[in-house]
Coordinates of C-alpha atoms and ligand atoms in Angstrom, one line a residue:
X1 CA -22.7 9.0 -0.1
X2 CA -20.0 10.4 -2.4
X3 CA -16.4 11.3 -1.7
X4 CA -14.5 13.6 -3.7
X5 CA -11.1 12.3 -4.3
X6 CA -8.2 14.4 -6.0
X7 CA -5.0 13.3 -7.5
X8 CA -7.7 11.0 -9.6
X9 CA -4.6 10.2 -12.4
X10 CA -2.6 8.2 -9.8
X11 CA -1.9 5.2 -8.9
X12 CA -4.4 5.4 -5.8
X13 CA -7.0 8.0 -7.3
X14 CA -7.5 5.9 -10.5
X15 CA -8.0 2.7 -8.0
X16 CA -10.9 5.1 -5.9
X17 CA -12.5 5.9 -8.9
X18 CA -12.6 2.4 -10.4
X19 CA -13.3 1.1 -7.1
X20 CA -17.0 3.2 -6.2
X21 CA -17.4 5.2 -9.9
X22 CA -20.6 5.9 -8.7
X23 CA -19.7 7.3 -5.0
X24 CA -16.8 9.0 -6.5
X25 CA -16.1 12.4 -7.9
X26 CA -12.9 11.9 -9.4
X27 CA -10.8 15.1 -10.0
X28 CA -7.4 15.1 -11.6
X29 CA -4.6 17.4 -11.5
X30 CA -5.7 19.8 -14.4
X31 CA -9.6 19.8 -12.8
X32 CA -8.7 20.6 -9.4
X33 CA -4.6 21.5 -8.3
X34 CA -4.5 21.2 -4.7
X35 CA -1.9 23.9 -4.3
X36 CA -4.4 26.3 -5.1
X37 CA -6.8 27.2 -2.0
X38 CA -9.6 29.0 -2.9
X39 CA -10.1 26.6 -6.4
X40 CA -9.9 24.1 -3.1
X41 CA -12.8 25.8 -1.3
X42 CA -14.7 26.2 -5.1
X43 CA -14.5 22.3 -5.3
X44 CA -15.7 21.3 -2.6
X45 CA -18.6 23.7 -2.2
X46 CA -19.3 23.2 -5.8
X47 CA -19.7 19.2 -5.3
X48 CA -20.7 19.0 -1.8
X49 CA -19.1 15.8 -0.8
X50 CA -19.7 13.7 2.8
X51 CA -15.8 13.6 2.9
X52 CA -12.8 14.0 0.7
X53 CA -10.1 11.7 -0.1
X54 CA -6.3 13.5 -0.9
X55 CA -4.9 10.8 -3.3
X56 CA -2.7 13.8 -4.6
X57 CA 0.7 14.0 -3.9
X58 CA 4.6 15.0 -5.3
X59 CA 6.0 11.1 -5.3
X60 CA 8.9 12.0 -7.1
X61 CA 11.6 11.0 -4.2
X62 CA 14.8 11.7 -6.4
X63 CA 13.7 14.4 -8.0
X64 CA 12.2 15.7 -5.0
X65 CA 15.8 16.6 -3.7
X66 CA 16.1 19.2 -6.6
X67 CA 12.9 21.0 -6.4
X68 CA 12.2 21.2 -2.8
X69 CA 10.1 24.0 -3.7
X70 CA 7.5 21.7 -5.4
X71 CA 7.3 18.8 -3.2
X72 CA 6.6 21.2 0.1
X73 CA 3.8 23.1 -1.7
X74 CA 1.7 19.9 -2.8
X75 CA 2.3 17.4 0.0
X76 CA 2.0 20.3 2.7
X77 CA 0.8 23.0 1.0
X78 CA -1.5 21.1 -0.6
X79 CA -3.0 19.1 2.3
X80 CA -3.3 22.3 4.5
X81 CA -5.5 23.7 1.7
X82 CA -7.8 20.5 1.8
X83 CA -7.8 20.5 5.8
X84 CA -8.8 24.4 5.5
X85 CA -11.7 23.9 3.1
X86 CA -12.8 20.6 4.9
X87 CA -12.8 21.9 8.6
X88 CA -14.9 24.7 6.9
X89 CA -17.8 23.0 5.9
X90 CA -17.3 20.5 8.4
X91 CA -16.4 17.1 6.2
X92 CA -13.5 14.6 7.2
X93 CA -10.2 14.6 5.1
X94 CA -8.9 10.9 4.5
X95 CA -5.2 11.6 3.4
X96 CA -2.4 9.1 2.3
X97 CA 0.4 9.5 3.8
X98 CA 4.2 7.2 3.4
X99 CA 6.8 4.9 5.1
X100 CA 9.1 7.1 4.4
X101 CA 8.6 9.7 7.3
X102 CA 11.1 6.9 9.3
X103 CA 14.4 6.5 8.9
X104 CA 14.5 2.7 9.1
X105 CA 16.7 2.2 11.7
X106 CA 13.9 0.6 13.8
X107 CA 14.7 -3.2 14.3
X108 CA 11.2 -3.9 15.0
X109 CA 8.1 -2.2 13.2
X110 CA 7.3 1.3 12.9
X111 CA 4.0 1.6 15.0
X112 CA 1.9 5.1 14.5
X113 CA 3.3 6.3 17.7
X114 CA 6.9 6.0 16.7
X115 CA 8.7 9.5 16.0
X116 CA 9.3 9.9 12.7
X117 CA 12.9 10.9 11.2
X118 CA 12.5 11.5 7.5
X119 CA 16.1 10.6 5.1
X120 CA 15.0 13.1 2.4
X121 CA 12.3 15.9 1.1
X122 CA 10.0 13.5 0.0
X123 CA 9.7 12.0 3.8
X124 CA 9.9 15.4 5.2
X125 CA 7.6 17.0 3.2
X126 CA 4.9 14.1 3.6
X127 CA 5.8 14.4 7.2
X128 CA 4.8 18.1 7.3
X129 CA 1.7 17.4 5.6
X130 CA 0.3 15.2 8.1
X131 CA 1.4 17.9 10.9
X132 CA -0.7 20.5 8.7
X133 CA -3.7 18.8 9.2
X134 CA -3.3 17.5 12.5
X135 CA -2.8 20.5 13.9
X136 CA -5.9 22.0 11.4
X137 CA -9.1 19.6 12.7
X138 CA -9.4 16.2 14.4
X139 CA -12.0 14.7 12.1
X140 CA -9.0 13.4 9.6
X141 CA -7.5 9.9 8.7
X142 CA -4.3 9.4 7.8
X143 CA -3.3 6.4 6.2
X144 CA -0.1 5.4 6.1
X145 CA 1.5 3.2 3.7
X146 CA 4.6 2.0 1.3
X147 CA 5.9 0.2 -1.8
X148 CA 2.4 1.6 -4.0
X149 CA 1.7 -0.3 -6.9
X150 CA -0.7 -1.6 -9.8
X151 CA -1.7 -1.4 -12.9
X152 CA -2.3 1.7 -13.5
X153 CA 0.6 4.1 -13.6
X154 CA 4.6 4.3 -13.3
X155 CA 5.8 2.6 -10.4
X156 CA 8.4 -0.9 -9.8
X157 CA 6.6 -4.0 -11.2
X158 CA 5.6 -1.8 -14.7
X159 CA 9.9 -0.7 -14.3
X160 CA 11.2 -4.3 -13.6
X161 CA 8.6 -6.0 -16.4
X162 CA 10.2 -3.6 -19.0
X163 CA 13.4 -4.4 -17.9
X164 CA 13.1 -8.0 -17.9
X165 CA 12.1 -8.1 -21.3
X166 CA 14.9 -5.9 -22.3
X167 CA 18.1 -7.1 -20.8
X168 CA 19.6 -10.3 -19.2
X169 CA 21.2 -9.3 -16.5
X170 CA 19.2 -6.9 -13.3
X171 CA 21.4 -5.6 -10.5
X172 CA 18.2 -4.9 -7.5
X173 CA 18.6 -3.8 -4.1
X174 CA 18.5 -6.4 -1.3
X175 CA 18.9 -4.8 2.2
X176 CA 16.0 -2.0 2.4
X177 CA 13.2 -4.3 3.6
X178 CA 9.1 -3.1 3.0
X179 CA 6.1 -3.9 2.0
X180 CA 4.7 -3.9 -1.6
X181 CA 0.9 -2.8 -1.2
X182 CA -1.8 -2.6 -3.9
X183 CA -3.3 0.4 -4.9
X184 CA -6.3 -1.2 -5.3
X185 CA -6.4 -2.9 -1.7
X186 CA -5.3 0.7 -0.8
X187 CA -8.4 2.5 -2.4
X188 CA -10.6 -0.7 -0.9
X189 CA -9.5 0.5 2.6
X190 CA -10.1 3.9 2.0
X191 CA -13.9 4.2 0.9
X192 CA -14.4 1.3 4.0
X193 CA -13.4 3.7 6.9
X194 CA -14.5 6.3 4.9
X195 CA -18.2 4.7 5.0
X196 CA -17.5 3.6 8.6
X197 CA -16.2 7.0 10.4
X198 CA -18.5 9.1 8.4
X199 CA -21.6 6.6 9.8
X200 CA -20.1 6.4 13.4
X201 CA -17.6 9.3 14.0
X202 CA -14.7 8.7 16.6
X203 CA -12.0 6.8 15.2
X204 CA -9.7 9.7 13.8
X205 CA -6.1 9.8 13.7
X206 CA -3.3 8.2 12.1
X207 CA -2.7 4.6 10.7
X208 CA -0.4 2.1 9.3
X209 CA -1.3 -0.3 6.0
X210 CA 0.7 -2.4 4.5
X211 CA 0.3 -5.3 1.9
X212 CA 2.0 -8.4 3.1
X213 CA 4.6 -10.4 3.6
X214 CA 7.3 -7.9 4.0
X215 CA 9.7 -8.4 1.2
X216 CA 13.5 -6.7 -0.1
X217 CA 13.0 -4.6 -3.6
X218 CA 15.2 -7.9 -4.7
X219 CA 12.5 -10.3 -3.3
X220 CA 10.2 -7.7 -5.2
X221 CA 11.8 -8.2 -8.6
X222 CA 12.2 -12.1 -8.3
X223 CA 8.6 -12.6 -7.6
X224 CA 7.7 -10.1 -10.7
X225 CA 9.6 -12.3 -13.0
X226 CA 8.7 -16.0 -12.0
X227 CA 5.2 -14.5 -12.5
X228 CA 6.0 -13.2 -15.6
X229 CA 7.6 -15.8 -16.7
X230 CA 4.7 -18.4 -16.0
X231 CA 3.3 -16.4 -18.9
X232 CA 5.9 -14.9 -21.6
X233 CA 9.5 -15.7 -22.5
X234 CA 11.7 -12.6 -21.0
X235 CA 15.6 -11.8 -21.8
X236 CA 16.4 -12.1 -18.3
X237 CA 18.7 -14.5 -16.7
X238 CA 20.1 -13.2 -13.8
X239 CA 18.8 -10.7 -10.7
X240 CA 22.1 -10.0 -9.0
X241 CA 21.5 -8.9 -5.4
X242 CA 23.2 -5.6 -4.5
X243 CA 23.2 -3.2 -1.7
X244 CA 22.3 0.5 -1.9
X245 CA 25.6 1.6 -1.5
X246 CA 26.1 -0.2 -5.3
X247 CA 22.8 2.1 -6.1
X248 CA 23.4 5.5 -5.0
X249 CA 20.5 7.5 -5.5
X250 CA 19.9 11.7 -4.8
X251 CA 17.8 10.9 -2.3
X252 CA 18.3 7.9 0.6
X253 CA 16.1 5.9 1.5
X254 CA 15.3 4.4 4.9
X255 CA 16.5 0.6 5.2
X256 CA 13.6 -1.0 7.2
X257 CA 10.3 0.7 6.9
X258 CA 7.9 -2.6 8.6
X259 CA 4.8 -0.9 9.3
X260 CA 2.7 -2.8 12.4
X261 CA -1.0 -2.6 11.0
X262 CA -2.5 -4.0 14.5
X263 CA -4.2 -0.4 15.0
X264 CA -6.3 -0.2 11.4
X265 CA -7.1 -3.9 12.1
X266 CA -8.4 -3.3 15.2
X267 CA -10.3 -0.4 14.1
X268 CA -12.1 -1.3 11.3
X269 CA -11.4 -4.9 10.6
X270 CA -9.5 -4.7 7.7
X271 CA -7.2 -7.8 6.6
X272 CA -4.0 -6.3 5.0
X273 CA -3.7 -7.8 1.8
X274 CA -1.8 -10.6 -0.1
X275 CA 0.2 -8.3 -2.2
X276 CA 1.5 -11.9 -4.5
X277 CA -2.6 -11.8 -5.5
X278 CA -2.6 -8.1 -6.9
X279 CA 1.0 -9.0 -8.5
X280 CA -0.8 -12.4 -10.4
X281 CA -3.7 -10.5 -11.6
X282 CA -1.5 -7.8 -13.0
X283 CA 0.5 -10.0 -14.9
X284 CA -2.0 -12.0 -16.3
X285 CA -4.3 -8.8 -17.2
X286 CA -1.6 -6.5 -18.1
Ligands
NAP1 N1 4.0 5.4 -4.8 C1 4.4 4.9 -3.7 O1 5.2 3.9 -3.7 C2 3.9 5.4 -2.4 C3 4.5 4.8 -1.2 C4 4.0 5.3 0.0 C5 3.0 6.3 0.1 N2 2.5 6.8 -1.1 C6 1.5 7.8 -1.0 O2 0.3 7.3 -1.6 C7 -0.4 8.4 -2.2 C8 -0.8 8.0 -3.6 O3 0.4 7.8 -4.3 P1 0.4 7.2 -5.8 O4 1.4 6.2 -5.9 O5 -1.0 7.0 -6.2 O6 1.0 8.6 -6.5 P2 1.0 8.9 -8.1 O7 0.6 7.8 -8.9 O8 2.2 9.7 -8.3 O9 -0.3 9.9 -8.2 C9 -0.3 11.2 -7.6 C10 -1.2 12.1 -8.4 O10 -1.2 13.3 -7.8 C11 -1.3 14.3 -8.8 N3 -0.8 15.6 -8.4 C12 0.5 16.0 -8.3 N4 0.5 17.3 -8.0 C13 -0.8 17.7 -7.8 C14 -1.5 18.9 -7.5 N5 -0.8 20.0 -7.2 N6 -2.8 18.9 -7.5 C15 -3.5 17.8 -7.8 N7 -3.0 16.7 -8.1 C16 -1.6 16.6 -8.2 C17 -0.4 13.7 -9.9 O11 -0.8 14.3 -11.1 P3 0.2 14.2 -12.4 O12 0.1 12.8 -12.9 O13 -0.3 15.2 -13.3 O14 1.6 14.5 -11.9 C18 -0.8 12.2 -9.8 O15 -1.9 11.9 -10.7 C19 0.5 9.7 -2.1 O16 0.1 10.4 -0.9 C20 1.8 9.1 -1.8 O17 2.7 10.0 -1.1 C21 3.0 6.4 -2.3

């Protein structure tokens, strides 16, 4: 079987295409740009894949708030184009989609059936992506999740490493509560429903996945460094605690985005991951 994954540069993509290089046709953003729908259609009749996997995506949620424009047409745009070419030829669409559609008011966790509120463009427009291809064909997963990270690419533990070996004193936000989650584990989960539902049909629609436990970005940081630390002196001395009102930001973010994975468990017996593990092997790999 091969899957065709775009966005094959990110954080997620790279994971796919490390993950199954020999089931995966990895296309980045200058071999295949999502926003464009008939290079969409070329792809995937050129490559004739048994389902593709949308690791593409705007994640820029500050910057987001200044170029709307952008944002809409990749992570809505974008994702209608794939559900377009996909319901044409009759292949599923496995798409990643974010915590960030809530608002994180919720005092318990967001299940799939909760009614989404996004705080900013980001959230809206991943919001509206998922609505494009629901309301395109049924034979789609969405996978929701948060917190992305690894070793490959920009994202908080490369930031807070750098930062810790830099200066002595980190001010991190303590009171937005989610859940740091692999890429890897992420890419893992993908290709196994993707060999599942494409063997079996009958188990599309949308889902939550989450690396575990749930944590504060603060929580986060301290756990980066006393890893880091078990292995290389750093300048830093202090992590001071802070709430987002100290860290005002373009765009806000929700303050409790716990996702409740039973549903993906259930359906395909996947364990949500240890994200501590992924951390370790970062750290000690680089
Ligand atoms: N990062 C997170 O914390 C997080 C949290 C929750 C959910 N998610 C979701 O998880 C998925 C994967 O995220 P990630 O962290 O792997 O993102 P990422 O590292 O930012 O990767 C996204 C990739 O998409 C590419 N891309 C952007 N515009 C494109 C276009 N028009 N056509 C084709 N490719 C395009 C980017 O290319 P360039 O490198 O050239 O820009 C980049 O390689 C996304 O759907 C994201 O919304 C992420």
């Amino acid at each position: 079987m091969t899957w065709l994954v775009t966005g094959a540069n990110g954080q997620v993509g790279h994971a796919l295409v490390q993950a199954a290089p020999s089931e995966v046709i990895g296309l980045d953003r200058a071999a295949l740009d999502i926003t464009d729908a008939e290079a969409v259609r070329r792809a995937i009749a050129a490559r004739a894949p048994d389902a593709v996997i949308n690791a593409a995506a705007y994640t820029a949620v500050d910057r987001a708030e200044a170029e709307p424009e952008i944002a809409f047409a990749v992570n809505r745009d974008g994702a209608a184009n794939l559900a377009d070419a996909c319901a044409a030829v009759g292949i599923p669409l496995l798409h990643i989609s974010t915590d960030y559609v809530f608002d994180g008011t919720k005092a318990a966790p967001y299940t799939e059936d909760d009614a989404p509120n996004p705080l900013g463009v980001y959230g809206q427009s991943k919001w509206e992506g998922e609505e494009a291809i629901r309301d395109r064909f049924d034979q789609h997963i969405i996978l929701r999740t948060a917190w992305v990270f690894g070793a490959h690419g920009t994202n908080f533990v490369q930031t807070i490493l750098r930062l810790a070996r830099e200066r002595e004193a980190l001010r991190i936000v303590a009171d937005q509560h989610g859940h740091p989650t692999p890429a890897a584990a992420i890419a893992e989960a993908l290709l196994h429903i993707a060999r599942g539902v494409c063997a079996q049909q009958g188990q599309w629609g949308t889902y939550h996945f989450a690396g575990q436990p749930p944590t504060t970005w603060h929580g986060f940081a301290k756990a980066i460094v006393a890893e880091a630390r078990a292995h290389e002196p750093l300048a830093v001395q202090t992590l001071e605690p802070i709430d987002t009102t100290a860290y005002p930001t373009p765009a806000l973010r929700p303050l409790s985005t716990l996702l409740d994975t039973t549903r993906i468990s259930e359906a395909f017996g996947l364990t949500m991951p240890d994200w501590r593990e992924e951390l370790r092997r970062i750290v000690v790999e680089g």
